[in-house]
Amino acid sequence: MTEHLFPDNTVLCNFAAVDRLDLLKSVLGGRGRWTEAVAYEASRSAVKLPPLRRLPLGGWLDEPIEITNPADVQKIARIRRAVFGGGDDQPLKHLGEAQTCYVIKNWESYAGSWWISDDGDAIRYAKFQNITTRETIDIFSIAVADGEISATEAFSVMQQMADADRHLRLPKSADDFRR
């Protein structure tokens, strides 16, 4: 069974803000996936972060996963409202998180997949659901371990993300990437 890796829009935006989607793509290694709601969020975020416009063209997140079964749609709506606080007045708010967690947890073809997010509340919920979670900092740790980037460069790029007002947990130094 293939473990797929599902970055959320926050993670996509973090890498786009410093024009390093190539690094994320490399770490995902052909296993990247996204739901239709995350794809839509990314398309909206592309207004402010133009590198996101390249995502659908690159194909490295595959086609967005569509959820059409009415029972699945209903369960996702309940998760979006009850867990993530999405209101009926904003039907797309937190839909990406709800869809992704639901698909990973309930669809056999995505069992064992990872969710990559920097949203603390969403990460806590996913962990409670026994979904493997990672954050942007973990993606950099993998990239360093795989020799894709040096620890010093990883630290620098994450600092650039922070300087661009991105939401993420930062390492204290480049030494945090050395094992």
mmCIF file of C-alpha atoms in Angstrom:
data_model
loop_
_atom_site.group_PDB
_atom_site.id
_atom_site.type_symbol
_atom_site.label_atom_id
_atom_site.label_comp_id
_atom_site.label_asym_id
_atom_site.label_seq_id
_atom_site.Cartn_x
_atom_site.Cartn_y
_atom_site.Cartn_z
ATOM 1 C CA MET A 1 0.000 0.000 0.000
ATOM 2 C CA THR A 2 1.347 3.420 -0.971
ATOM 3 C CA GLU A 3 1.436 6.116 1.667
ATOM 4 C CA HIS A 4 0.227 9.291 0.027
ATOM 5 C CA LEU A 5 1.201 12.700 1.349
ATOM 6 C CA PHE A 6 -1.514 15.348 1.570
ATOM 7 C CA PRO A 7 -0.221 18.912 2.083
ATOM 8 C CA ASP A 8 -2.851 21.403 3.131
ATOM 9 C CA ASN A 9 -3.139 24.877 1.647
ATOM 10 C CA THR A 10 -1.116 26.471 4.445
ATOM 11 C CA VAL A 11 1.850 24.243 3.622
ATOM 12 C CA LEU A 12 1.481 24.908 -0.099
ATOM 13 C CA CYS A 13 1.410 28.648 0.633
ATOM 14 C CA ASN A 14 4.487 28.397 2.872
ATOM 15 C CA PHE A 15 6.545 26.940 0.035
ATOM 16 C CA ALA A 16 5.007 29.215 -2.599
ATOM 17 C CA ALA A 17 5.803 32.319 -0.525
ATOM 18 C CA VAL A 18 9.518 31.630 -0.981
ATOM 19 C CA ASP A 19 9.147 30.065 -4.454
ATOM 20 C CA ARG A 20 10.331 26.647 -3.245
ATOM 21 C CA LEU A 21 7.471 24.405 -4.347
ATOM 22 C CA ASP A 22 10.208 22.416 -6.100
ATOM 23 C CA LEU A 23 11.536 21.307 -2.712
ATOM 24 C CA LEU A 24 8.096 20.211 -1.523
ATOM 25 C CA LYS A 25 7.583 18.345 -4.785
ATOM 26 C CA SER A 26 10.886 16.546 -4.339
ATOM 27 C CA VAL A 27 10.100 15.446 -0.780
ATOM 28 C CA LEU A 28 6.636 14.246 -1.785
ATOM 29 C CA GLY A 29 8.339 12.086 -4.383
ATOM 30 C CA GLY A 30 5.319 11.382 -6.568
ATOM 31 C CA ARG A 31 3.116 10.544 -3.579
ATOM 32 C CA GLY A 32 1.492 13.974 -3.218
ATOM 33 C CA ARG A 33 -2.298 14.201 -3.263
ATOM 34 C CA TRP A 34 -4.938 16.828 -2.536
ATOM 35 C CA THR A 35 -8.684 17.038 -2.251
ATOM 36 C CA GLU A 36 -10.875 19.256 -4.386
ATOM 37 C CA ALA A 37 -11.328 21.745 -1.530
ATOM 38 C CA VAL A 38 -7.565 22.120 -1.007
ATOM 39 C CA ALA A 39 -7.065 22.537 -4.762
ATOM 40 C CA TYR A 40 -9.723 25.260 -4.760
ATOM 41 C CA GLU A 41 -8.126 26.992 -1.742
ATOM 42 C CA ALA A 42 -4.764 26.940 -3.512
ATOM 43 C CA SER A 43 -6.288 28.451 -6.651
ATOM 44 C CA ARG A 44 -7.692 31.282 -4.547
ATOM 45 C CA SER A 45 -4.375 31.746 -2.730
ATOM 46 C CA ALA A 46 -2.610 31.996 -6.101
ATOM 47 C CA VAL A 47 -3.948 35.552 -6.396
ATOM 48 C CA LYS A 48 -1.421 36.550 -3.697
ATOM 49 C CA LEU A 49 1.093 33.755 -4.262
ATOM 50 C CA PRO A 50 1.506 33.298 -8.036
ATOM 51 C CA PRO A 51 3.768 30.199 -7.823
ATOM 52 C CA LEU A 52 0.629 28.287 -6.757
ATOM 53 C CA ARG A 53 -0.712 28.745 -10.294
ATOM 54 C CA ARG A 54 1.789 26.103 -11.447
ATOM 55 C CA LEU A 55 0.397 23.351 -9.185
ATOM 56 C CA PRO A 56 -2.340 21.992 -11.472
ATOM 57 C CA LEU A 57 0.006 22.139 -14.459
ATOM 58 C CA GLY A 58 2.763 20.231 -12.693
ATOM 59 C CA GLY A 59 0.549 17.257 -11.886
ATOM 60 C CA TRP A 60 2.668 16.261 -8.894
ATOM 61 C CA LEU A 61 -0.356 16.413 -6.585
ATOM 62 C CA ASP A 62 -2.326 14.349 -9.093
ATOM 63 C CA GLU A 63 -5.908 15.266 -9.939
ATOM 64 C CA PRO A 64 -7.872 16.661 -6.996
ATOM 65 C CA ILE A 65 -9.796 13.943 -5.191
ATOM 66 C CA GLU A 66 -13.503 14.517 -5.714
ATOM 67 C CA ILE A 67 -15.956 13.482 -3.057
ATOM 68 C CA THR A 68 -19.318 12.785 -4.644
ATOM 69 C CA ASN A 69 -20.919 10.113 -2.477
ATOM 70 C CA PRO A 70 -23.752 11.891 -0.595
ATOM 71 C CA ALA A 71 -23.026 9.971 2.630
ATOM 72 C CA ASP A 72 -19.359 11.038 2.504
ATOM 73 C CA VAL A 73 -20.342 14.632 1.755
ATOM 74 C CA GLN A 74 -22.673 14.654 4.773
ATOM 75 C CA LYS A 75 -20.060 13.184 7.123
ATOM 76 C CA ILE A 76 -17.466 15.694 5.923
ATOM 77 C CA ALA A 77 -19.912 18.548 6.508
ATOM 78 C CA ARG A 78 -20.442 17.336 10.076
ATOM 79 C CA ILE A 79 -16.691 17.163 10.703
ATOM 80 C CA ARG A 80 -16.211 20.627 9.197
ATOM 81 C CA ARG A 81 -18.829 22.102 11.518
ATOM 82 C CA ALA A 82 -18.285 20.108 14.718
ATOM 83 C CA VAL A 83 -14.511 19.756 14.696
ATOM 84 C CA PHE A 84 -13.211 22.731 12.750
ATOM 85 C CA GLY A 85 -15.941 25.258 13.496
ATOM 86 C CA GLY A 86 -16.999 25.886 9.921
ATOM 87 C CA GLY A 87 -20.327 27.688 9.868
ATOM 88 C CA ASP A 88 -23.160 27.395 7.393
ATOM 89 C CA ASP A 89 -22.581 31.025 6.353
ATOM 90 C CA GLN A 90 -19.095 30.065 5.062
ATOM 91 C CA PRO A 91 -19.516 26.601 3.515
ATOM 92 C CA LEU A 92 -15.930 26.369 2.268
ATOM 93 C CA LYS A 93 -14.234 27.362 5.523
ATOM 94 C CA HIS A 94 -12.263 24.368 6.866
ATOM 95 C CA LEU A 95 -13.594 22.150 4.086
ATOM 96 C CA GLY A 96 -10.080 21.196 2.954
ATOM 97 C CA GLU A 97 -9.126 20.005 6.438
ATOM 98 C CA ALA A 98 -12.361 18.061 6.843
ATOM 99 C CA GLN A 99 -12.125 16.437 3.404
ATOM 100 C CA THR A 100 -8.498 15.471 3.825
ATOM 101 C CA CYS A 101 -8.902 13.953 7.283
ATOM 102 C CA TYR A 102 -12.017 12.092 6.184
ATOM 103 C CA VAL A 103 -10.418 10.649 3.053
ATOM 104 C CA ILE A 104 -7.278 9.511 4.887
ATOM 105 C CA LYS A 105 -9.269 8.000 7.736
ATOM 106 C CA ASN A 106 -12.117 6.397 5.791
ATOM 107 C CA TRP A 107 -11.055 5.560 2.249
ATOM 108 C CA GLU A 108 -9.113 2.301 2.040
ATOM 109 C CA SER A 109 -7.013 3.519 -0.892
ATOM 110 C CA TYR A 110 -5.555 6.292 1.308
ATOM 111 C CA ALA A 111 -5.166 4.371 4.572
ATOM 112 C CA GLY A 112 -1.789 5.103 6.151
ATOM 113 C CA SER A 113 -1.344 8.370 4.272
ATOM 114 C CA TRP A 114 0.142 11.456 5.898
ATOM 115 C CA TRP A 115 -1.446 14.830 6.351
ATOM 116 C CA ILE A 116 0.944 17.777 6.232
ATOM 117 C CA SER A 117 -0.383 20.864 7.985
ATOM 118 C CA ASP A 118 0.757 23.762 10.140
ATOM 119 C CA ASP A 119 -2.665 24.311 11.736
ATOM 120 C CA GLY A 120 -2.309 23.296 15.385
ATOM 121 C CA ASP A 121 -5.989 22.554 16.012
ATOM 122 C CA ALA A 122 -6.266 20.523 12.840
ATOM 123 C CA ILE A 123 -3.104 18.590 13.665
ATOM 124 C CA ARG A 124 -4.458 17.723 17.126
ATOM 125 C CA TYR A 125 -7.685 16.402 15.596
ATOM 126 C CA ALA A 126 -5.800 14.354 12.994
ATOM 127 C CA LYS A 127 -3.545 12.843 15.653
ATOM 128 C CA PHE A 128 -6.625 12.004 17.735
ATOM 129 C CA GLN A 129 -7.917 10.170 14.644
ATOM 130 C CA ASN A 130 -4.589 8.284 14.373
ATOM 131 C CA ILE A 131 -3.688 10.055 11.151
ATOM 132 C CA THR A 132 0.051 10.470 10.640
ATOM 133 C CA THR A 133 0.762 14.190 10.625
ATOM 134 C CA ARG A 134 3.739 16.246 9.607
ATOM 135 C CA GLU A 135 4.457 19.969 9.467
ATOM 136 C CA THR A 136 6.523 22.196 7.187
ATOM 137 C CA ILE A 137 9.473 21.824 9.564
ATOM 138 C CA ASP A 138 9.270 18.037 9.113
ATOM 139 C CA ILE A 139 9.349 18.405 5.332
ATOM 140 C CA PHE A 140 12.590 20.348 5.681
ATOM 141 C CA SER A 141 14.006 17.684 8.017
ATOM 142 C CA ILE A 142 13.249 15.030 5.400
ATOM 143 C CA ALA A 143 14.790 17.200 2.670
ATOM 144 C CA VAL A 144 17.962 17.636 4.747
ATOM 145 C CA ALA A 145 18.151 13.908 5.553
ATOM 146 C CA ASP A 146 17.711 13.094 1.845
ATOM 147 C CA GLY A 147 20.453 15.555 0.838
ATOM 148 C CA GLU A 148 18.039 17.805 -1.071
ATOM 149 C CA ILE A 149 19.066 20.870 0.939
ATOM 150 C CA SER A 150 21.650 21.663 3.614
ATOM 151 C CA ALA A 151 20.598 22.246 7.202
ATOM 152 C CA THR A 152 21.838 25.843 6.940
ATOM 153 C CA GLU A 153 19.797 26.461 3.796
ATOM 154 C CA ALA A 154 16.726 24.799 5.324
ATOM 155 C CA PHE A 155 16.975 27.091 8.328
ATOM 156 C CA SER A 156 17.397 30.118 6.051
ATOM 157 C CA VAL A 157 14.409 29.218 3.851
ATOM 158 C CA MET A 158 12.198 28.682 6.895
ATOM 159 C CA GLN A 159 13.280 32.090 8.214
ATOM 160 C CA GLN A 160 12.280 33.562 4.826
ATOM 161 C CA MET A 161 8.870 31.918 5.223
ATOM 162 C CA ALA A 162 8.492 33.503 8.654
ATOM 163 C CA ASP A 163 9.597 36.864 7.266
ATOM 164 C CA ALA A 164 6.837 36.486 4.644
ATOM 165 C CA ASP A 165 4.327 36.174 7.527
ATOM 166 C CA ARG A 166 3.744 32.484 6.936
ATOM 167 C CA HIS A 167 2.225 30.336 9.658
ATOM 168 C CA LEU A 168 4.653 27.600 10.769
ATOM 169 C CA ARG A 169 6.700 26.227 13.644
ATOM 170 C CA LEU A 170 10.300 27.389 13.284
ATOM 171 C CA PRO A 171 13.495 25.589 14.226
ATOM 172 C CA LYS A 172 15.729 27.311 16.780
ATOM 173 C CA SER A 173 18.788 26.837 14.586
ATOM 174 C CA ALA A 174 20.156 24.844 11.669
ATOM 175 C CA ASP A 175 21.302 22.266 14.235
ATOM 176 C CA ASP A 176 17.645 21.223 14.638
ATOM 177 C CA PHE A 177 17.914 19.576 11.199
ATOM 178 C CA ARG A 178 21.072 17.615 11.974
ATOM 179 C CA ARG A 179 20.559 14.146 13.356
#
